[in-house]
Coordinates of C-alpha atoms and ligand atoms in Angstrom, one line a residue:
X1 CA 109.0 157.0 114.8
X2 CA 107.9 153.4 114.9
X3 CA 107.9 150.8 111.8
X4 CA 105.3 148.7 112.8
X5 CA 102.1 148.7 110.6
X6 CA 98.7 147.3 111.0
X7 CA 98.2 145.3 107.7
X8 CA 94.8 145.7 105.9
X9 CA 92.1 143.3 106.0
X10 CA 92.6 142.4 102.4
X11 CA 96.3 141.5 103.2
X12 CA 95.5 139.3 106.1
X13 CA 92.9 137.4 104.0
X14 CA 95.2 136.7 101.6
X15 CA 97.9 135.3 104.0
X16 CA 95.4 133.8 105.9
X17 CA 94.3 131.7 102.3
X18 CA 98.0 131.0 101.9
X19 CA 97.9 128.5 104.8
X20 CA 94.7 126.4 103.6
X21 CA 95.4 126.9 99.9
X22 CA 98.7 126.6 99.3
X23 CA 98.3 125.0 95.5
X24 CA 95.8 123.5 93.2
X25 CA 95.9 120.1 95.0
X26 CA 94.9 121.7 98.3
X27 CA 92.0 123.4 96.7
X28 CA 90.7 120.0 95.5
X29 CA 91.1 118.5 98.7
X30 CA 89.3 121.4 100.5
X31 CA 86.4 120.9 98.2
X32 CA 86.5 117.1 97.7
X33 CA 86.0 117.0 101.9
X34 CA 83.1 119.3 102.0
X35 CA 81.4 117.1 99.3
X36 CA 82.1 114.0 101.5
X37 CA 81.0 115.8 104.6
X38 CA 78.0 116.7 103.0
X39 CA 76.8 113.1 102.7
X40 CA 77.9 112.6 98.9
X41 CA 77.8 109.0 97.4
X42 CA 79.2 110.2 94.1
X43 CA 81.7 113.1 93.8
X44 CA 83.3 114.3 89.8
X45 CA 86.3 116.4 89.9
X46 CA 87.1 118.1 87.0
X47 CA 90.4 119.9 86.2
X48 CA 92.0 121.7 83.3
X49 CA 95.4 123.1 83.1
X50 CA 96.6 121.4 86.2
X51 CA 93.5 123.3 88.0
X52 CA 94.9 126.9 86.9
X53 CA 92.3 127.3 84.5
X54 CA 89.5 125.1 86.0
X55 CA 88.9 122.9 89.4
X56 CA 85.5 121.9 89.5
X57 CA 84.0 119.4 92.2
X58 CA 80.5 118.4 91.7
X59 CA 78.5 116.1 94.4
X60 CA 75.1 114.7 95.1
X61 CA 75.3 115.6 98.8
X62 CA 72.8 117.5 101.0
X63 CA 73.2 120.8 99.0
X64 CA 73.1 123.9 101.0
X65 CA 70.3 126.1 102.1
X66 CA 69.6 129.1 100.3
X67 CA 69.8 131.3 103.5
X68 CA 73.2 129.6 104.4
X69 CA 74.8 130.5 100.8
X70 CA 76.1 133.9 102.0
X71 CA 77.6 132.5 105.0
X72 CA 80.0 129.9 103.2
X73 CA 82.3 132.5 102.3
X74 CA 83.0 134.0 105.4
X75 CA 85.7 133.0 107.7
X76 CA 85.0 130.8 110.6
X77 CA 81.5 129.9 109.2
X78 CA 80.9 126.1 109.6
X79 CA 77.7 124.0 110.0
X80 CA 80.0 121.1 111.1
X81 CA 80.8 122.1 114.9
X82 CA 79.3 124.4 117.7
X83 CA 82.5 125.3 119.6
X84 CA 83.4 121.9 120.7
X85 CA 86.5 120.6 118.9
X86 CA 87.2 117.7 121.2
X87 CA 85.9 114.7 119.0
X88 CA 85.7 116.0 115.5
X89 CA 83.8 113.5 113.1
X90 CA 84.1 115.5 110.0
X91 CA 86.8 116.3 107.7
X92 CA 86.3 120.0 107.7
X93 CA 85.5 122.0 110.9
X94 CA 87.5 125.4 110.8
X95 CA 85.0 127.1 108.3
X96 CA 87.8 128.5 106.4
X97 CA 88.4 126.7 103.3
X98 CA 85.8 128.1 101.1
X99 CA 86.5 131.7 102.6
X100 CA 89.9 131.2 101.6
X101 CA 89.6 129.7 98.0
X102 CA 87.0 132.4 97.4
X103 CA 89.7 135.2 98.5
X104 CA 92.4 133.9 95.6
X105 CA 90.1 132.8 92.6
X106 CA 86.5 133.3 91.1
X107 CA 83.8 130.7 92.4
X108 CA 80.8 129.6 90.8
X109 CA 78.5 127.5 93.4
X110 CA 75.4 125.9 92.2
X111 CA 73.5 124.2 94.7
X112 CA 70.1 122.4 95.8
X113 CA 68.7 120.8 98.5
X114 CA 66.0 118.2 98.7
X115 CA 63.5 120.4 99.7
X116 CA 63.4 123.1 97.2
X117 CA 62.7 122.5 94.0
X118 CA 64.8 125.3 92.1
X119 CA 68.5 125.3 92.9
X120 CA 70.9 128.5 93.2
X121 CA 73.6 129.6 91.4
X122 CA 76.0 132.3 92.8
X123 CA 79.1 133.8 91.5
X124 CA 81.9 135.1 94.1
X125 CA 84.8 137.4 93.7
X126 CA 87.2 138.0 96.5
X127 CA 84.9 136.3 98.9
X128 CA 81.9 138.4 97.8
X129 CA 78.9 137.2 95.9
X130 CA 78.1 139.2 92.6
X131 CA 75.5 137.8 91.3
X132 CA 72.8 135.4 92.1
X133 CA 69.9 133.3 90.3
X134 CA 67.6 130.3 90.5
X135 CA 68.6 127.6 88.2
X136 CA 67.5 124.3 87.7
X137 CA 69.7 121.6 89.2
X138 CA 70.2 118.0 90.7
X139 CA 70.2 117.8 94.4
X140 CA 73.9 118.5 95.5
X141 CA 76.6 121.2 95.2
X142 CA 78.9 122.0 92.2
X143 CA 81.8 124.3 92.9
X144 CA 83.8 125.9 90.0
X145 CA 86.7 127.7 90.6
X146 CA 88.2 129.7 87.9
X147 CA 91.5 131.7 87.7
X148 CA 93.2 130.3 90.9
X149 CA 95.6 132.9 92.3
X150 CA 94.8 135.4 89.6
X151 CA 95.3 137.9 92.6
X152 CA 98.5 136.2 93.8
X153 CA 100.9 136.3 90.6
X154 CA 103.7 134.6 92.2
X155 CA 101.9 131.7 93.3
X156 CA 100.1 131.4 89.9
X157 CA 103.4 131.4 88.1
X158 CA 104.3 128.6 90.4
X159 CA 101.7 126.1 89.2
X160 CA 101.9 127.1 85.4
X161 CA 105.6 126.4 85.9
X162 CA 105.4 123.4 87.7
X163 CA 104.3 120.4 85.4
X164 CA 103.8 118.0 88.5
X165 CA 101.0 120.3 89.4
X166 CA 98.5 117.9 87.7
X167 CA 100.3 114.6 89.1
X168 CA 99.9 116.2 92.7
X169 CA 96.2 116.7 92.1
X170 CA 95.6 113.1 90.5
X171 CA 97.7 111.6 93.9
X172 CA 95.3 113.8 96.0
X173 CA 92.1 112.8 94.4
X174 CA 93.1 109.0 94.4
X175 CA 93.9 109.0 97.9
X176 CA 91.0 110.5 99.0
X177 CA 89.1 108.3 96.5
X178 CA 91.0 105.2 98.2
X179 CA 90.0 106.6 101.8
X180 CA 86.3 106.4 101.1
X181 CA 85.9 103.3 99.1
X182 CA 82.2 103.9 99.7
X183 CA 82.0 106.7 97.6
X184 CA 82.3 107.0 93.8
X185 CA 84.9 109.2 92.7
X186 CA 85.5 110.3 89.2
X187 CA 88.6 112.4 87.9
X188 CA 88.5 114.2 84.7
X189 CA 91.8 115.6 83.6
X190 CA 91.7 118.3 80.5
X191 CA 88.6 116.3 79.3
X192 CA 89.9 112.8 79.9
X193 CA 88.8 110.5 82.5
X194 CA 91.7 109.5 84.7
X195 CA 89.6 107.0 86.9
X196 CA 86.2 106.1 88.3
X197 CA 86.0 104.3 91.6
X198 CA 83.1 102.1 92.0
X199 CA 81.9 103.5 95.4
X200 CA 81.1 99.6 96.6
X201 CA 82.7 100.1 99.8
X202 CA 85.8 97.6 98.6
X203 CA 89.1 99.4 99.4
X204 CA 91.0 96.8 97.2
X205 CA 88.4 97.9 94.2
X206 CA 89.0 101.5 94.9
X207 CA 92.8 101.3 94.8
X208 CA 92.7 99.1 91.5
X209 CA 90.8 101.9 89.9
X210 CA 93.3 104.3 90.8
X211 CA 96.7 102.8 90.7
X212 CA 96.1 99.8 88.4
X213 CA 95.8 96.1 88.6
X214 CA 99.4 95.4 88.5
X215 CA 100.2 97.8 91.1
X216 CA 98.2 96.1 93.4
X217 CA 99.4 92.5 92.5
X218 CA 100.8 90.7 95.6
X219 CA 98.8 93.0 97.9
X220 CA 97.2 90.8 100.5
X221 CA 93.7 92.1 102.7
X222 CA 94.3 92.6 106.3
X223 CA 92.0 93.0 109.0
X224 CA 93.0 93.5 112.7
X225 CA 91.1 94.5 115.8
X226 CA 92.5 95.1 119.1
X227 CA 90.6 97.6 121.2
X228 CA 90.8 100.7 120.6
X229 CA 91.9 100.4 117.2
X230 CA 90.4 98.6 114.0
X231 CA 92.6 97.9 110.8
X232 CA 91.4 96.9 107.6
X233 CA 93.8 97.4 104.4
X234 CA 96.2 95.9 102.0
X235 CA 99.7 94.7 102.6
X236 CA 102.0 93.6 100.1
X237 CA 103.3 90.1 100.0
X238 CA 107.4 90.2 100.5
X239 CA 107.9 89.0 97.2
X240 CA 106.1 91.9 95.7
X241 CA 107.9 94.8 97.4
X242 CA 109.3 97.3 95.0
X243 CA 112.6 99.3 95.5
X244 CA 110.5 102.5 95.2
X245 CA 106.9 101.8 96.5
X246 CA 104.6 103.4 94.6
X247 CA 102.2 104.2 97.7
X248 CA 102.2 104.0 101.3
X249 CA 98.8 105.1 102.5
X250 CA 97.6 105.7 105.9
X251 CA 93.9 106.4 106.4
X252 CA 92.6 107.3 109.8
X253 CA 88.8 107.8 110.3
X254 CA 88.5 108.1 106.5
X255 CA 91.1 111.1 106.2
X256 CA 94.2 110.0 104.6
X257 CA 97.2 111.4 106.6
X258 CA 100.9 111.4 106.9
X259 CA 102.1 109.7 109.5
X260 CA 106.1 109.0 110.0
X261 CA 105.2 106.7 113.0
X262 CA 102.7 104.6 111.4
X263 CA 104.9 104.2 108.5
X264 CA 107.7 103.3 110.8
X265 CA 105.6 100.7 112.5
X266 CA 104.8 99.0 109.5
X267 CA 108.4 99.1 108.3
X268 CA 109.6 97.4 111.4
X269 CA 107.2 94.8 111.2
X270 CA 108.5 93.9 107.6
X271 CA 112.0 94.2 108.8
X272 CA 111.5 91.9 111.5
X273 CA 109.9 89.3 109.7
X274 CA 111.4 89.4 106.2
X275 CA 114.3 91.6 106.8
X276 CA 112.6 94.3 104.4
X277 CA 111.5 97.4 104.5
X278 CA 109.8 100.5 102.4
X279 CA 107.0 97.8 101.4
X280 CA 103.7 99.3 99.9
X281 CA 100.6 99.6 101.9
X282 CA 97.2 100.8 102.2
X283 CA 95.8 101.1 106.0
X284 CA 92.7 102.1 106.8
X285 CA 92.5 102.6 110.6
X286 CA 89.5 103.7 112.8
X287 CA 90.1 104.9 116.1
X288 CA 87.7 106.6 118.7
X289 CA 87.3 110.4 117.5
X290 CA 88.4 111.6 121.0
X291 CA 91.6 109.5 120.6
X292 CA 92.8 111.6 117.6
X293 CA 93.7 115.5 117.5
X294 CA 93.1 116.8 114.0
X295 CA 93.5 120.4 114.9
X296 CA 97.6 120.5 114.7
X297 CA 97.8 121.1 111.0
X298 CA 96.6 123.7 108.4
X299 CA 95.9 121.2 105.9
X300 CA 94.9 118.1 108.6
X301 CA 97.3 116.1 107.0
X302 CA 99.2 115.4 110.1
X303 CA 97.2 114.4 113.4
X304 CA 98.2 113.5 116.9
X305 CA 97.5 110.2 118.5
X306 CA 96.5 110.1 122.3
X307 CA 98.7 107.2 123.2
X308 CA 100.9 107.0 119.8
X309 CA 103.1 104.2 121.0
X310 CA 100.4 101.9 121.7
X311 CA 98.9 102.6 118.4
X312 CA 102.1 102.0 116.7
X313 CA 102.3 98.9 118.8
X314 CA 99.2 97.5 117.5
X315 CA 99.8 98.6 113.7
X316 CA 103.0 96.6 114.1
X317 CA 101.5 93.3 115.3
X318 CA 98.6 93.6 112.9
X319 CA 100.8 93.6 109.8
X320 CA 103.0 91.0 111.6
X321 CA 99.6 88.8 112.2
X322 CA 98.9 89.2 108.8
X323 CA 102.3 88.4 107.1
X324 CA 102.8 85.4 109.4
X325 CA 99.4 83.9 108.3
X326 CA 99.7 83.8 104.7
X327 CA 101.6 85.2 101.8
X328 CA 101.1 85.5 97.9
X329 CA 104.1 84.2 95.7
X330 CA 104.9 84.3 92.1
X331 CA 104.0 81.1 90.0
X332 CA 104.1 80.0 86.4
X333 CA 101.3 78.0 85.3
X334 CA 102.4 78.0 81.6
X335 CA 105.8 77.6 80.0
X336 CA 104.9 80.5 78.2
X337 CA 105.2 82.4 81.2
X338 CA 108.9 81.9 81.6
X339 CA 110.9 84.8 80.1
X340 CA 113.6 84.0 77.6
X341 CA 116.8 85.7 78.1
X342 CA 116.5 88.3 75.2
X343 CA 113.1 89.2 73.9
X344 CA 109.9 90.8 75.5
X345 CA 111.9 90.5 78.8
X346 CA 114.2 93.3 78.1
X347 CA 111.2 95.3 76.7
X348 CA 109.3 94.6 79.8
X349 CA 112.5 96.6 81.7
X350 CA 112.3 99.5 79.4
X351 CA 108.7 99.7 80.2
X352 CA 109.3 99.3 83.9
X353 CA 111.7 102.1 84.3
X354 CA 109.7 104.5 81.9
X355 CA 106.8 103.9 84.4
X356 CA 108.9 105.6 87.2
X357 CA 108.5 109.0 85.4
X358 CA 104.7 108.6 85.0
X359 CA 102.1 110.1 87.8
X360 CA 100.9 107.0 89.7
X361 CA 97.6 107.0 88.1
X362 CA 99.2 106.4 84.7
X363 CA 101.7 103.8 85.7
X364 CA 99.6 100.9 85.6
X365 CA 99.0 101.1 81.8
X366 CA 99.2 97.4 81.2
X367 CA 96.2 96.8 83.2
X368 CA 94.0 99.3 81.4
X369 CA 91.9 96.6 79.6
X370 CA 91.4 94.8 82.7
X371 CA 89.7 97.6 84.3
X372 CA 87.3 98.4 81.4
X373 CA 84.5 99.1 83.2
X374 CA 86.7 101.9 85.3
X375 CA 88.8 103.4 82.8
X376 CA 87.0 105.2 79.7
X377 CA 88.6 104.6 76.3
X378 CA 89.5 108.3 76.3
X379 CA 92.0 107.8 79.5
X380 CA 93.5 104.4 77.7
X381 CA 94.2 106.8 74.4
X382 CA 96.0 109.1 76.7
X383 CA 97.8 106.7 78.8
X384 CA 99.0 105.0 75.6
X385 CA 100.0 108.4 74.2
X386 CA 102.5 108.8 77.0
X387 CA 104.1 105.6 76.2
X388 CA 105.4 106.6 72.7
X389 CA 108.4 104.7 73.1
X390 CA 109.6 101.8 70.7
X391 CA 107.9 98.8 72.2
X392 CA 105.3 96.5 71.0
X393 CA 101.8 97.3 71.8
X394 CA 101.3 94.1 74.1
X395 CA 99.6 94.8 77.6
X396 CA 101.7 93.3 80.3
X397 CA 98.9 90.5 80.6
X398 CA 100.0 89.5 77.1
X399 CA 103.5 89.3 77.9
X400 CA 103.3 86.6 80.5
X401 CA 103.2 88.3 83.9
X402 CA 103.6 85.2 86.4
X403 CA 100.4 84.5 88.4
X404 CA 100.0 84.6 91.9
X405 CA 99.3 82.0 94.4
X406 CA 98.3 82.1 98.2
X407 CA 100.3 80.0 101.0
X408 CA 99.2 79.8 104.2
X409 CA 100.0 78.0 107.4
X410 CA 97.0 75.3 106.4
X411 CA 99.1 74.4 103.2
X412 CA 102.4 74.4 104.8
X413 CA 100.6 72.0 107.7
X414 CA 99.4 69.5 104.9
X415 CA 103.2 69.7 103.1
X416 CA 104.7 68.7 106.3
X417 CA 102.8 65.6 106.5
X418 CA 103.1 64.6 102.9
X419 CA 106.0 62.5 101.8
X420 CA 108.8 64.5 100.1
X421 CA 109.6 62.6 96.7
X422 CA 112.9 63.9 96.1
X423 CA 115.3 66.7 96.2
X424 CA 116.2 68.8 92.9
X425 CA 119.4 70.2 92.4
X426 CA 120.6 69.6 95.5
X427 CA 118.6 72.4 96.9
X428 CA 115.1 71.9 96.4
X429 CA 113.0 69.5 98.4
X430 CA 110.0 68.5 96.3
X431 CA 106.5 67.9 97.5
X432 CA 103.7 66.4 95.5
X433 CA 100.1 67.9 96.8
X434 CA 96.7 68.1 95.1
X435 CA 97.6 69.4 91.7
X436 CA 100.6 71.1 92.2
X437 CA 104.5 70.3 92.7
X438 CA 105.6 72.1 95.6
X439 CA 109.5 73.1 96.1
X440 CA 111.1 73.9 99.5
X441 CA 114.5 76.1 99.1
X442 CA 115.9 74.1 102.0
X443 CA 118.8 76.3 102.6
X444 CA 116.2 79.2 102.9
X445 CA 114.0 77.1 105.2
X446 CA 116.8 76.1 107.6
X447 CA 118.2 79.6 107.6
X448 CA 114.5 80.7 108.7
X449 CA 114.4 78.3 111.5
X450 CA 117.9 79.1 112.5
X451 CA 117.5 82.6 112.8
X452 CA 114.4 82.4 114.9
X453 CA 116.1 80.2 117.2
X454 CA 119.1 82.3 117.8
X455 CA 116.8 85.4 118.0
X456 CA 114.6 83.4 120.7
X457 CA 117.6 82.5 122.6
X458 CA 119.8 86.2 122.3
X459 CA 116.0 87.6 123.7
X460 CA 116.1 85.3 126.4
X461 CA 120.0 85.7 127.2
X462 CA 120.5 82.1 126.7
X463 CA 123.1 82.1 123.8
X464 CA 125.4 79.3 124.3
X465 CA 129.1 80.4 124.2
X466 CA 132.0 78.4 122.9
X467 CA 135.4 79.3 124.7
X468 CA 137.9 79.0 121.7
X469 CA 141.1 77.1 122.8
X470 CA 143.2 78.8 120.7
X471 CA 141.8 82.2 120.1
X472 CA 141.4 83.1 116.2
X473 CA 143.4 86.2 114.9
X474 CA 141.2 87.8 111.9
X475 CA 142.9 90.5 110.0
X476 CA 140.6 93.6 108.6
X477 CA 140.9 97.0 107.3
X478 CA 141.6 99.4 110.5
X479 CA 138.2 101.0 109.9
X480 CA 136.4 97.6 110.4
X481 CA 138.7 96.7 113.1
X482 CA 137.4 99.9 114.8
X483 CA 134.0 99.1 114.5
X484 CA 134.4 95.6 115.7
X485 CA 136.0 97.0 118.6
X486 CA 133.6 99.6 119.3
X487 CA 130.4 97.1 119.2
X488 CA 132.6 94.2 121.2
X489 CA 129.7 94.6 124.0
X490 CA 127.2 94.2 121.9
X491 CA 128.7 91.0 119.9
X492 CA 129.3 89.6 123.3
X493 CA 125.4 89.4 123.8
X494 CA 125.4 87.4 120.5
X495 CA 128.2 85.1 121.8
X496 CA 131.3 86.4 120.1
X497 CA 134.3 87.3 122.4
X498 CA 136.4 89.8 120.3
X499 CA 139.0 92.4 121.8
X500 CA 141.5 94.3 119.4
X501 CA 145.0 92.8 118.9
X502 CA 146.3 95.3 116.6
X503 CA 145.0 98.3 114.2
X504 CA 144.4 95.6 111.9
X505 CA 143.7 92.7 113.7
X506 CA 141.1 91.3 115.9
X507 CA 141.4 88.4 118.5
X508 CA 138.1 86.1 118.4
X509 CA 138.1 84.2 122.3
X510 CA 134.6 82.8 122.0
X511 CA 131.8 82.2 119.3
X512 CA 128.4 81.5 119.8
X513 CA 128.1 77.3 120.2
X514 CA 126.0 76.8 117.1
X515 CA 129.1 78.1 115.2
X516 CA 131.4 75.9 116.5
X517 CA 132.7 74.1 113.3
X518 CA 132.6 77.0 110.8
X519 CA 134.9 79.3 109.5
X520 CA 135.4 81.9 112.1
X521 CA 137.7 84.2 110.3
X522 CA 135.0 84.7 107.5
X523 CA 132.2 85.3 110.0
X524 CA 133.9 88.0 111.4
X525 CA 134.7 89.6 108.3
X526 CA 131.2 89.4 107.0
X527 CA 129.9 90.6 110.5
X528 CA 132.4 93.6 110.4
X529 CA 130.9 94.4 106.8
X530 CA 127.4 93.8 108.4
X531 CA 128.2 96.7 111.1
X532 CA 129.9 99.1 108.4
X533 CA 126.5 99.0 106.4
X534 CA 124.4 99.3 109.2
X535 CA 126.6 101.8 111.4
X536 CA 126.1 100.1 114.6
X537 CA 124.6 96.8 115.9
X538 CA 123.0 98.3 118.6
X539 CA 119.6 99.1 117.0
X540 CA 117.4 96.4 116.1
X541 CA 117.8 96.1 112.3
X542 CA 121.7 96.0 112.7
X543 CA 121.4 93.1 115.4
X544 CA 118.8 91.1 113.4
X545 CA 121.4 91.5 110.4
X546 CA 123.9 89.9 112.5
X547 CA 121.8 87.0 113.6
X548 CA 120.8 86.3 110.2
X549 CA 124.5 86.5 109.0
X550 CA 125.0 83.7 111.7
X551 CA 122.1 81.7 110.5
X552 CA 122.8 82.0 106.7
X553 CA 126.4 80.5 107.7
X554 CA 125.2 77.7 109.9
X555 CA 122.2 76.9 107.4
X556 CA 122.6 73.8 105.2
X557 CA 124.0 75.0 102.0
X558 CA 122.9 74.1 98.5
X559 CA 124.2 70.6 97.0
X560 CA 124.3 69.1 100.2
X561 CA 121.5 66.5 99.1
X562 CA 119.5 66.6 102.5
X563 CA 117.5 63.5 102.8
X564 CA 113.7 63.6 102.0
X565 CA 113.2 62.9 105.8
X566 CA 115.7 65.7 106.9
X567 CA 113.5 67.9 104.5
X568 CA 110.1 66.5 106.5
X569 CA 111.5 67.3 109.6
X570 CA 112.7 70.8 108.3
X571 CA 109.1 71.5 107.1
X572 CA 107.9 70.5 110.5
X573 CA 110.1 72.8 112.1
X574 CA 109.4 75.8 109.7
X575 CA 105.6 75.2 110.7
X576 CA 106.6 76.4 113.9
X577 CA 108.4 79.5 112.9
X578 CA 106.7 83.0 113.4
X579 CA 107.2 83.8 109.7
X580 CA 107.4 80.4 107.9
X581 CA 107.1 81.7 104.3
X582 CA 110.2 83.7 103.6
X583 CA 113.7 83.5 104.7
X584 CA 115.3 86.2 106.9
X585 CA 116.1 88.2 103.9
X586 CA 112.6 88.4 102.6
X587 CA 113.1 85.4 99.9
X588 CA 110.3 83.2 99.6
X589 CA 111.0 79.2 101.0
X590 CA 108.4 77.7 99.4
X591 CA 107.2 77.8 95.8
X592 CA 104.8 75.8 93.4
X593 CA 104.4 74.6 90.0
X594 CA 101.0 73.4 88.7
X595 CA 100.3 70.2 86.9
X596 CA 98.8 72.1 84.2
X597 CA 102.6 73.3 83.4
X598 CA 104.0 69.9 83.1
X599 CA 100.7 69.3 80.6
X600 CA 101.7 72.0 78.8
X601 CA 105.2 71.1 78.2
X602 CA 104.2 67.7 77.1
X603 CA 101.3 69.1 75.1
X604 CA 98.7 67.3 76.6
X605 CA 96.9 70.2 76.5
X606 CA 97.4 73.6 74.6
Ligands
ADP701 P1 84.1 123.7 106.8 O1 84.5 122.6 105.9 O2 85.4 123.7 108.0 O3 82.8 123.7 107.7 P2 84.4 125.5 104.5 O4 84.8 126.8 104.5 O5 84.9 124.2 103.8 O6 84.3 125.1 105.9 O7 82.8 124.9 104.4 C1 82.1 126.1 105.0 C2 80.5 125.6 105.0 O8 79.9 125.6 103.7 C3 80.6 124.1 105.2 O9 80.3 123.8 106.9 C4 79.3 123.6 104.7 O10 77.8 123.8 105.6 C5 78.9 124.3 103.4 N1 79.4 123.6 102.4 C6 80.8 123.7 101.8 N2 80.8 122.9 100.8 C7 79.6 121.8 100.7 C8 79.0 120.9 100.1 N3 79.9 120.4 98.8 N4 78.1 120.7 100.1 C9 77.4 120.9 101.2 N5 77.7 122.1 102.0 C10 78.7 122.5 101.9
MG702 MG1 85.9 122.2 104.7

């Protein structure tokens, strides 16, 4: 006797529903996408008990024709495409979301189109309409989903136990709001407003409302066009990169997506120019619809690009161009801004680490006041309720967060034509310009200039090599010895002629000419450490790390008191580099202090 059964239609539908509506946040996502596809300019999302009790999405879009209402709960029923999936411009197209959601919840749908005076309200259970009546309603559609997963006990249990479910919904709604800044999105969680975006078309304004002003500090606007790609968005200035970035968002044609390859392209741009990675960013990319296949993932979170490597190359170029043209730095305009060793500074640290545990939308508590029009008082209370730790009630603005200032190539050019008025602490060249006193970290600047010089020489295979009259013996641990030997070829390309002498000793026969007068043993030791932490010098990051090491060794050290003329020459050379604002490790090269700062110190102004 055979053992294979044909499953009942009911079971088949529940299985299919599982693909689209994996959890409460995917229900929210599908409903919001429908609102967006309906041309709404305002979408309001309400949830209670992490969506288990209620998910309601109300929009002011086109509404649904009365004749179409019974069809919305049918599988494969859509108004968005007609059997052509080659160039999809809408967010939805499969006609399965409402059918799936209806299968696993109870739905109330209220809708009115502009050509009818009365709206219609229907209730559906297990995808069947159980009641229908005429109601007065605004134009648009409201879909209320209650008792989600009531007929899938295992999944329902998952929601109720998972206390991050609400955070996930907040995250999803935030990303959708940011991906469509032209639409005003409001999120209400358990009767409290989490955020409202203005819908004014500005990505930055939307992001500030969702993540808070502080999380957006140091974010620079970028714009880049190279056929067929157009990118606008926000990328972080190197000085504001966080260890754990709170957001890395890729939006493609109005849809937020997950793209490992775009993330990697951004990382490699940062890595090449600043030695850092894991930068926070929001990239809004536009490509011809025909170049993207959105039909490869059940929730459409992943897409396939035609010619992905070209797209990623352009993304990387766009990010590099932006980073190289200007950056934001931290400045202090008032002596009160400088933290004491003790006091509020340590409090601020408590505050920061606490924040990590909060959902993104709550994290930026300190800025609630700045955003008065966007946050209701209710949300401010809720957020401060979460911060019932032992700290004062000062906001971060009050406790003196440093200001930011923009540095760009114009300013750099002007500085390089000014007189260097002196050198502080044997390290910082001082230049007065406008109402500000600029300081250049001469070691960092020199490191940048040398690094790019060596990188260019490396890329054109023209690193000059110095054969040593007497080879240098360098003692290393057996592990590091083995690493150096294993990477001998790559080190050779960088100008180092090395070979194994014994299990714990390396013989150095040649070095790059530019390291002629340096402590070779020390450099080799550091390089072996670099290789140990990177694994290999063959990949780009590893090779860059080695070049950076060399540049660091060759650069002027602090306390060398380089002259004004030398500093000026350095500024000129810096101007010629591809990334004149940070050293290869990503630290700032230039800083500034305003005249106002001095006036406050000397009490000329209060
Ligand atoms: P899809 O979005 O793939 O078309 P759905 O199941 O999500 O499939 O929705 C089915 C249809 O219901 C849509 O094609 C659309 O015509 C209609 N619809 C759903 N939600 C809305 C809404 N908020 N406003 C207007 N029409 C809607
Ligand atoms: Mg849909």
